PDB file of C-alpha atoms in Angstrom:
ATOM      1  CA  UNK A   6      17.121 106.290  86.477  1.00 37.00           C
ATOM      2  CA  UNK A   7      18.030 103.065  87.521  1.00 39.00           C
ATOM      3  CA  UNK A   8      21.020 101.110  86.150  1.00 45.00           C
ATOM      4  CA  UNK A   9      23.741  98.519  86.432  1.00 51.00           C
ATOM      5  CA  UNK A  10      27.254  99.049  85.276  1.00 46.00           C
ATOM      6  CA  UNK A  11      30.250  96.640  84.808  1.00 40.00           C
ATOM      7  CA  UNK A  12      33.351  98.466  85.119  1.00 44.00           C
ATOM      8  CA  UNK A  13      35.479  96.107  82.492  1.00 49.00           C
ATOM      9  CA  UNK A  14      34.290  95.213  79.205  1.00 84.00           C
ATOM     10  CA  UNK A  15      36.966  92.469  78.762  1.00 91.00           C
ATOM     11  CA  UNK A  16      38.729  90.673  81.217  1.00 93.00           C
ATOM     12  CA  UNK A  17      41.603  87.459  80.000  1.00 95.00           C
ATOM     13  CA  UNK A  18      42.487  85.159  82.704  1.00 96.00           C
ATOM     14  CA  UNK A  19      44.845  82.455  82.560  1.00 97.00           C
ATOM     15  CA  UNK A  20      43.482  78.599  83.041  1.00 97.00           C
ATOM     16  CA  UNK A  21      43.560  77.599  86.669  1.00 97.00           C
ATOM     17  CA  UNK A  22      43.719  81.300  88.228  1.00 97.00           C
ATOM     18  CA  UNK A  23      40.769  83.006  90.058  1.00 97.00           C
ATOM     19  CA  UNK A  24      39.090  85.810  88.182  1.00 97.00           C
ATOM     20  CA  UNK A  25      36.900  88.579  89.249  1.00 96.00           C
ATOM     21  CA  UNK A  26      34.418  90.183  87.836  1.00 95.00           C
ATOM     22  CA  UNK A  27      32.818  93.857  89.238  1.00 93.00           C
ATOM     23  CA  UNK A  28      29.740  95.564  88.894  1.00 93.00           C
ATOM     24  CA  UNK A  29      27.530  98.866  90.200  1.00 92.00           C
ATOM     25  CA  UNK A  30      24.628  99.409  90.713  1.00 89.00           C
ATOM     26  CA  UNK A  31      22.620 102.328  91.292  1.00 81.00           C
ATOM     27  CA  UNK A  32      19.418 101.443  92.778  1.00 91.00           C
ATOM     28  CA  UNK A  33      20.083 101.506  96.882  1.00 92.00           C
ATOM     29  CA  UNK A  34      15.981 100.312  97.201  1.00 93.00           C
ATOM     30  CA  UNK A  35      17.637  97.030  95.064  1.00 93.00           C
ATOM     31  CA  UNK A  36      16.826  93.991  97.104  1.00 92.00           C
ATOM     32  CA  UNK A  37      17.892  90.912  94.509  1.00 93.00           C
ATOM     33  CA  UNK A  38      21.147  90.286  92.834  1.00 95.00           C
ATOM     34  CA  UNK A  39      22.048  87.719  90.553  1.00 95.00           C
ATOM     35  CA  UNK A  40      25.127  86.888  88.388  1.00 96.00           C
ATOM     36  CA  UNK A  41      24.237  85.234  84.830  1.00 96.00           C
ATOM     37  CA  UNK A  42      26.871  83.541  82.413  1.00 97.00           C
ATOM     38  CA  UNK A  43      25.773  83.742  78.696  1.00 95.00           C
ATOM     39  CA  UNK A  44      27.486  81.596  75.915  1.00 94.00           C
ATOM     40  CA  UNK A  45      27.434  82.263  72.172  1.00 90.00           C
ATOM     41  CA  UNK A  46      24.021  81.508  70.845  1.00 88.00           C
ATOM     42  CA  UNK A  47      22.164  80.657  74.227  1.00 92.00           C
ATOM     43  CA  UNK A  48      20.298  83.012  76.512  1.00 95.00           C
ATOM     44  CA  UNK A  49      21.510  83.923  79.853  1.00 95.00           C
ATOM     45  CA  UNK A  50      21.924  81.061  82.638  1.00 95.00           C
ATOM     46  CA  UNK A  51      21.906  81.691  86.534  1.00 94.00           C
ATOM     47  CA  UNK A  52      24.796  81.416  88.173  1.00 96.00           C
ATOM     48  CA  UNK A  53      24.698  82.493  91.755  1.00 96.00           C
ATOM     49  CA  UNK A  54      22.334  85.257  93.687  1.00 94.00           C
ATOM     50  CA  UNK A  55      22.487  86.923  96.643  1.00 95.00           C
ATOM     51  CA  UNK A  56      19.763  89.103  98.700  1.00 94.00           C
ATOM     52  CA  UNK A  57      20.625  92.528 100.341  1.00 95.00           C
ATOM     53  CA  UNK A  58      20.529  90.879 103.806  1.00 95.00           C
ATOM     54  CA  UNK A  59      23.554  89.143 102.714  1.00 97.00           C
ATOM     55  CA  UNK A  60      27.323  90.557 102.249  1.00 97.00           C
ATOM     56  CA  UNK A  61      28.813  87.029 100.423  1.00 98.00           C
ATOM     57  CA  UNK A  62      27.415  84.252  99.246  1.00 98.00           C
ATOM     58  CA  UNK A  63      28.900  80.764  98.365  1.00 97.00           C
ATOM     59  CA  UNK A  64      28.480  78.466  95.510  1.00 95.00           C
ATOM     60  CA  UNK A  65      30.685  75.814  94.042  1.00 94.00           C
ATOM     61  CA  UNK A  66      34.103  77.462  92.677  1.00 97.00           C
ATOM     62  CA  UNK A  67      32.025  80.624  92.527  1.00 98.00           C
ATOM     63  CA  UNK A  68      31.245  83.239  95.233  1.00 98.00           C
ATOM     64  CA  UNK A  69      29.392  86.694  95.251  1.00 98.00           C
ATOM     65  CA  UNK A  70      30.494  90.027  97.321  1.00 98.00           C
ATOM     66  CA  UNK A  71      27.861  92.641  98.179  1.00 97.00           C
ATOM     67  CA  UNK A  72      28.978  96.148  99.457  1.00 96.00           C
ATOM     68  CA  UNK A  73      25.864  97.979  99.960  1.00 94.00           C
ATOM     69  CA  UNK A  74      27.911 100.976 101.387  1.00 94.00           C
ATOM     70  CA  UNK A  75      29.169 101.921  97.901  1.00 94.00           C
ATOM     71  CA  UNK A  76      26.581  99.314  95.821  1.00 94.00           C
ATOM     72  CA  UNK A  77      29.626  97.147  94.464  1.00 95.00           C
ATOM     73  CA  UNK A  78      28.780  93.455  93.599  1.00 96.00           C
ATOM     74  CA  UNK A  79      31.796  91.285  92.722  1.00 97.00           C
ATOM     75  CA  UNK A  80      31.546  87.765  91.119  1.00 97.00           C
ATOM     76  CA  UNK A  81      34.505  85.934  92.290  1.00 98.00           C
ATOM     77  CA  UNK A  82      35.641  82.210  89.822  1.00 98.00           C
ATOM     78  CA  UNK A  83      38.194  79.968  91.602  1.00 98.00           C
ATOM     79  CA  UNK A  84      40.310  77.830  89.258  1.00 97.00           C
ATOM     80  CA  UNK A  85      39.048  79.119  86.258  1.00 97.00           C
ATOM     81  CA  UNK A  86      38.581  76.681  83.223  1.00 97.00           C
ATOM     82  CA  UNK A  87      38.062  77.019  79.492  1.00 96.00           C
ATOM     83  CA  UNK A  88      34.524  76.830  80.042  1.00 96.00           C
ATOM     84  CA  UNK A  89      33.840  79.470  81.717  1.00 97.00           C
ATOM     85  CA  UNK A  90      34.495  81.933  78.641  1.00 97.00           C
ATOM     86  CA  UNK A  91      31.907  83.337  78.299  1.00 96.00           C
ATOM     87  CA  UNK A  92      30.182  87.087  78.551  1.00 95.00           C
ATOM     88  CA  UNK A  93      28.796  87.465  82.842  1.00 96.00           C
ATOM     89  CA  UNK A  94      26.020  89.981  83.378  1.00 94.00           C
ATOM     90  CA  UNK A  95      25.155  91.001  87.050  1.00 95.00           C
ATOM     91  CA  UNK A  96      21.445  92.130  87.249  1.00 95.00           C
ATOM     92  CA  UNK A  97      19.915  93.944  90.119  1.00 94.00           C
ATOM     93  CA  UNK A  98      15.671  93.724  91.191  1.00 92.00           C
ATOM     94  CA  UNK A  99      13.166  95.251  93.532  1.00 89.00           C
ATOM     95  CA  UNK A 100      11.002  93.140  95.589  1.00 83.00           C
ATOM     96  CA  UNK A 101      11.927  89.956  92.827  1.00 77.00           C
ATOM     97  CA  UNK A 102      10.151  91.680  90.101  1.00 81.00           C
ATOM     98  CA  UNK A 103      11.725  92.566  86.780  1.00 88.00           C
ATOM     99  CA  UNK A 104      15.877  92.629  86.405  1.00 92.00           C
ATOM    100  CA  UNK A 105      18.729  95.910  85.294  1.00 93.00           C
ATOM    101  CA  UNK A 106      21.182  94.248  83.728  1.00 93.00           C
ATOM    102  CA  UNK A 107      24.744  95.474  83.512  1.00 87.00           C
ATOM    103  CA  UNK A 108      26.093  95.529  80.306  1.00 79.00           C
ATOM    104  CA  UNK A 109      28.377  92.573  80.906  1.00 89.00           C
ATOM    105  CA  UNK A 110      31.891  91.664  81.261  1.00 92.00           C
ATOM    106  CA  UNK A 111      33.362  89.011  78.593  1.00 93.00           C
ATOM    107  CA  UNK A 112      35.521  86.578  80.336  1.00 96.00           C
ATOM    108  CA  UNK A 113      38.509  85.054  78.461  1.00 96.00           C
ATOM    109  CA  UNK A 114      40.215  82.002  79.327  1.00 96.00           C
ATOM    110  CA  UNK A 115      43.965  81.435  78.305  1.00 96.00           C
ATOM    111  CA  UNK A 116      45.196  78.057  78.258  1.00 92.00           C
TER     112      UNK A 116
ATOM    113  CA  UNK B 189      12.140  68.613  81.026  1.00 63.00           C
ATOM    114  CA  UNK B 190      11.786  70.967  78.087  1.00 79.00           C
ATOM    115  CA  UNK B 191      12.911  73.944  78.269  1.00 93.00           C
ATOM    116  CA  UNK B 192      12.356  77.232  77.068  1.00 97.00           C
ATOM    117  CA  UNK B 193      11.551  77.470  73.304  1.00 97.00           C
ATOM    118  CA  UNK B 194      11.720  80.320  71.068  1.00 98.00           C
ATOM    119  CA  UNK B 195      11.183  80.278  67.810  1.00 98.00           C
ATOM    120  CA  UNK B 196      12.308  81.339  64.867  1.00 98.00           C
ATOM    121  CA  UNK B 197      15.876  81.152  66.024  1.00 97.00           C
ATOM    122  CA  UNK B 198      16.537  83.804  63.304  1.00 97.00           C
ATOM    123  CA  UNK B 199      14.738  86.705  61.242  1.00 97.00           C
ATOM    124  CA  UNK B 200      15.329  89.026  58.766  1.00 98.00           C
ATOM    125  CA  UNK B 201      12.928  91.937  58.149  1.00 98.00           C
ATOM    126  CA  UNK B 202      12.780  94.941  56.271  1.00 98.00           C
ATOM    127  CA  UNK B 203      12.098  98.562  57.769  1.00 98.00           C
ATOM    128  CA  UNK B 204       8.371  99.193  58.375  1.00 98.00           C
ATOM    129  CA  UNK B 205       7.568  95.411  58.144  1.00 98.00           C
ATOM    130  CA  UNK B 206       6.143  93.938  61.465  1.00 98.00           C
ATOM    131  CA  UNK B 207       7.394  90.691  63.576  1.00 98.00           C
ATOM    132  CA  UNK B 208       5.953  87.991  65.322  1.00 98.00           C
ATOM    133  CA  UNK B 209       7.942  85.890  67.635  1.00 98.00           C
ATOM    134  CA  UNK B 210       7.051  83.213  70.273  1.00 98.00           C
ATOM    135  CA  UNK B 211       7.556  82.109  73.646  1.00 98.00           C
ATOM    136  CA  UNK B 212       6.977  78.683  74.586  1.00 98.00           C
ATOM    137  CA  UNK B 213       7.582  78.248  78.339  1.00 97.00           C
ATOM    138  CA  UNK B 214       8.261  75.324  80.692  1.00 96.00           C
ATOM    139  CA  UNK B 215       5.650  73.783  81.161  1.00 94.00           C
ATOM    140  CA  UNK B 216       3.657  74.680  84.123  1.00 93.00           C
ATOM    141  CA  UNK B 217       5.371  78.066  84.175  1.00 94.00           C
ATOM    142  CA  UNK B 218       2.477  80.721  84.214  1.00 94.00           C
ATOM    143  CA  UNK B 219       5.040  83.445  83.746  1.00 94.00           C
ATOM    144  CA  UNK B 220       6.558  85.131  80.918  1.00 96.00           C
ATOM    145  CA  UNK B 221       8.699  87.911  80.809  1.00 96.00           C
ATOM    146  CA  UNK B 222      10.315  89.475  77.573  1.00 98.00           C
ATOM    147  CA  UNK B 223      14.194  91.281  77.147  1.00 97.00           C
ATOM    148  CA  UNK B 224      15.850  93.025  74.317  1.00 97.00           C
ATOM    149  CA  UNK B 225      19.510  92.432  74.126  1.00 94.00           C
ATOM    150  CA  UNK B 226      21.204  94.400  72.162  1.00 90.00           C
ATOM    151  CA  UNK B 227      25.456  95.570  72.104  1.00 83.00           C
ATOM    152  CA  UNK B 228      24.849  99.009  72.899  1.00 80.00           C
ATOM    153  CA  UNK B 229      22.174  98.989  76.106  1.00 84.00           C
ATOM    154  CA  UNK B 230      22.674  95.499  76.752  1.00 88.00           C
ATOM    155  CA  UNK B 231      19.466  93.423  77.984  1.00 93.00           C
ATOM    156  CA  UNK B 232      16.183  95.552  78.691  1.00 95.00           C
ATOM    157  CA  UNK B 233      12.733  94.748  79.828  1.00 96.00           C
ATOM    158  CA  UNK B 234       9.956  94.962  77.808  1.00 97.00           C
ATOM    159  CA  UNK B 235       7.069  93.227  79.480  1.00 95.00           C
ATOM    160  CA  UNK B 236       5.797  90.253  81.398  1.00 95.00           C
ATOM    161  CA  UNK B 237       2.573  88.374  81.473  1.00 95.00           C
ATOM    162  CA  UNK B 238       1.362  86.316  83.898  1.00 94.00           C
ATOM    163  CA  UNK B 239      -2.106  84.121  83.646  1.00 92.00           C
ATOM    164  CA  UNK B 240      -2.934  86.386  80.301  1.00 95.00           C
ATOM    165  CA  UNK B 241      -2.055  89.629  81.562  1.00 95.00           C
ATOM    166  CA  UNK B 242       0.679  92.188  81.301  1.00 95.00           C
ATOM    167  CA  UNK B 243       1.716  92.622  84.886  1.00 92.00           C
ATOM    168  CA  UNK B 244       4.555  94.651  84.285  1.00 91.00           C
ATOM    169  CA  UNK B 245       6.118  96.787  81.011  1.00 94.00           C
ATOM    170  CA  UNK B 246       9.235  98.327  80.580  1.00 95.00           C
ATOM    171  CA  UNK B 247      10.169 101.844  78.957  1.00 95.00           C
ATOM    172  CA  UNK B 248      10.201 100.872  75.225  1.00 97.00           C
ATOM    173  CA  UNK B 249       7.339 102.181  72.328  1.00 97.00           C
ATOM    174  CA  UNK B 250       3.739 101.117  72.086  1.00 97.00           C
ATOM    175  CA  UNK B 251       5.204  99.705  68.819  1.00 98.00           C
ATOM    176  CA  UNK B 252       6.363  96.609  70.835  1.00 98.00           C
ATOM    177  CA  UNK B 253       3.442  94.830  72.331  1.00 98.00           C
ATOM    178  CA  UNK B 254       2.868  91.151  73.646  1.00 97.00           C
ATOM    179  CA  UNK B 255       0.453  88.441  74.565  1.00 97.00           C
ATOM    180  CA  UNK B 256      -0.116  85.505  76.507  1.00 98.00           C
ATOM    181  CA  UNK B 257      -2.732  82.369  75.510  1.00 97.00           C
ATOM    182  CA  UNK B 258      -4.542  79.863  77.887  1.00 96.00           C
ATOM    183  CA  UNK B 259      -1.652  77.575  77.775  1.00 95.00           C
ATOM    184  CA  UNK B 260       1.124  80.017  79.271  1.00 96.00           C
ATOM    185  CA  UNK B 261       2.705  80.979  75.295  1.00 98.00           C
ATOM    186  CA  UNK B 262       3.625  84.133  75.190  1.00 98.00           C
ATOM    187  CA  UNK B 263       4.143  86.694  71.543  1.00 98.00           C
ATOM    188  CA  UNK B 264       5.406  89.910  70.772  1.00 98.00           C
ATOM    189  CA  UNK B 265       4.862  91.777  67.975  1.00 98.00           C
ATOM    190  CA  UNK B 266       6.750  94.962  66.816  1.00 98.00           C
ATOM    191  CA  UNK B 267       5.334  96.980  63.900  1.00 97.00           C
ATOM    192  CA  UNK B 268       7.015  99.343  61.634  1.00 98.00           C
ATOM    193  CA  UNK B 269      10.286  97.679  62.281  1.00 98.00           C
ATOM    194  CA  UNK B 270      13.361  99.804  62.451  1.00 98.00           C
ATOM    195  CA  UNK B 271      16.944  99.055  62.180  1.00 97.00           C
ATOM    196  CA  UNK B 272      17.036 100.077  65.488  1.00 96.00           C
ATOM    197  CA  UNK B 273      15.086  97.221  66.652  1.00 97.00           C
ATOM    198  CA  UNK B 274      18.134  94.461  65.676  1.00 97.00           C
ATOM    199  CA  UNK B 275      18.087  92.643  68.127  1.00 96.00           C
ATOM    200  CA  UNK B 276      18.248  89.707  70.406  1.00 96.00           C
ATOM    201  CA  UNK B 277      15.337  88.773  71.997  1.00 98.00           C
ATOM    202  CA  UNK B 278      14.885  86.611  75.052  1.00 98.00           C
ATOM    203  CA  UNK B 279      12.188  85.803  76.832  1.00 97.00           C
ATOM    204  CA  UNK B 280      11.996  83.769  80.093  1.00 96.00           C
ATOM    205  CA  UNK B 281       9.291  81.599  81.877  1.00 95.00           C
ATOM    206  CA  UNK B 282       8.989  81.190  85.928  1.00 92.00           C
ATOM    207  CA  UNK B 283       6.319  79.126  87.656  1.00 87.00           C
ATOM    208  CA  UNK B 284       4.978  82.696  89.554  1.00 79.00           C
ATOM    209  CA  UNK B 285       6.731  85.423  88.468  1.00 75.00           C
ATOM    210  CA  UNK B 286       9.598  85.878  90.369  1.00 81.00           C
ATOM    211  CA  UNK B 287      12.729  87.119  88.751  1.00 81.00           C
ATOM    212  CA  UNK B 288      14.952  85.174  90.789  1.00 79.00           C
ATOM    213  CA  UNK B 289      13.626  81.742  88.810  1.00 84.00           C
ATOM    214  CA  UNK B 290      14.295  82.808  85.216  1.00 92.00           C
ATOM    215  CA  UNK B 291      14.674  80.039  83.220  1.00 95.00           C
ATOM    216  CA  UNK B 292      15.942  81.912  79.820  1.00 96.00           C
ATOM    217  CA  UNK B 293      15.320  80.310  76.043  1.00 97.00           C
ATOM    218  CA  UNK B 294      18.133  80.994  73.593  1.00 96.00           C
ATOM    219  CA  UNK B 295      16.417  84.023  71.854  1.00 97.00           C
ATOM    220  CA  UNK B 296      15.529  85.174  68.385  1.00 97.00           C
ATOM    221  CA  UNK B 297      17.999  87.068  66.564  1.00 97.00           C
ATOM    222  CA  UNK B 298      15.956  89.704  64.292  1.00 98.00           C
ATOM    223  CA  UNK B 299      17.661  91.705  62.000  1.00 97.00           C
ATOM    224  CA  UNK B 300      16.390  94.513  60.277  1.00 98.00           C
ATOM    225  CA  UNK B 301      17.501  95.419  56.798  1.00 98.00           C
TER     226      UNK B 301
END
């Protein structure tokens, strides 16, 4: 069936370094990917998205890789800060309908 | 503008019982779509209404069910709770329906005792 994997569980990164965070997918028909940061106690919260047209996508310290040859999605954070601890879910959709979710990567900051 | 609301924040239930939680969505948002979160399959889709109907449902048991009013709320109601069903559970509001506008609330957190 369809699905969304994150190969780390865990990932530490120390303040001011870029992290990245992966993720597969399974679904080649996938159209729509987004990255979401959750906090404790709050529900997800967009971060950046890219369609399949697109290989990379921009955003401020943030930027998204899509290789559609092997479906690998990467979520790239420059300069990382103590806020961005947090757990990151990648989620993939068909024609903008309903999202797979990976089962998300929790990002450590070390100061 | 307000966001998403969800309430309760927090449940506790016993096996068998049922739940009720709500959805209140942005306003002007037509759309609501329900996940369950939990640590072992992460977040799942159970269903979204749009304009009072169910326009899409996920792979979970006719136990779980939902609802939308006039004025865009949304419930969903599980009966004969199991632990199983322990949970986080999100729902999120667009203006049409389009996944790629999710505005999340911060959940309910049921637990099942």
């Amino acid at each position: 069936g369809e699905s969304v994997g994150l190969h780390l569980p865990t990932l530490s990164v120390q303040e001011g370094d870029n992290s990245i965070i992966n993720c597969a997918y399974s679904n080649s028909a996938s159209d729509y990917f987004i990255w979401y940061k959750q906090e404790s106690g709050k529900g997800p919260q967009f971060i950046i998205d890219i369609r399949s047209n697109m290989d990379k996508r921009q955003g401020q310290r943030v930027t998204v890789l899509l290789n559609k040859t092997v479906k690998h999605l990467s979520l790239q954070i420059a300069a990382t800060q103590p806020g961005d601890s947090a757990v990151y879910f990648c989620a993939e959709s068909f024609g903008n309908e309903k999202l797979t979710f990976g089962t998300g990567t929790r990002l450590t900051i070390i100061p | 503008k307000a966001g998403v609301t969800q309430t309760p924040r927090y449940l506790i239930k016993t096996r068998g019982q049922q739940v009720t939680l709500s959805c209140s969505p942005i306003s002007g948002h037509r759309s609501v779509s329900w996940y369950q979160q939990t640590p072992g399959q992460g977040l799942q889709f159970l269903f979204e209404y749009f304009s009072e109907t169910q326009r899409n449902k996920g792979n979970f048991p006719g136990r779980f069910s939902g609802r939308q009013f006039s004025n865009s709320r949304s419930e969903m109601n599980v009966s004969t709770l199991e632990l199983g069903d322990s949970a986080l559970y999100l729902c999120a509001s667009t203006l049409q329906g389009a996944a790629s506008h999710y505005t999340f609330g911060s959940g309910t957190r049921l637990t099942v005792v």
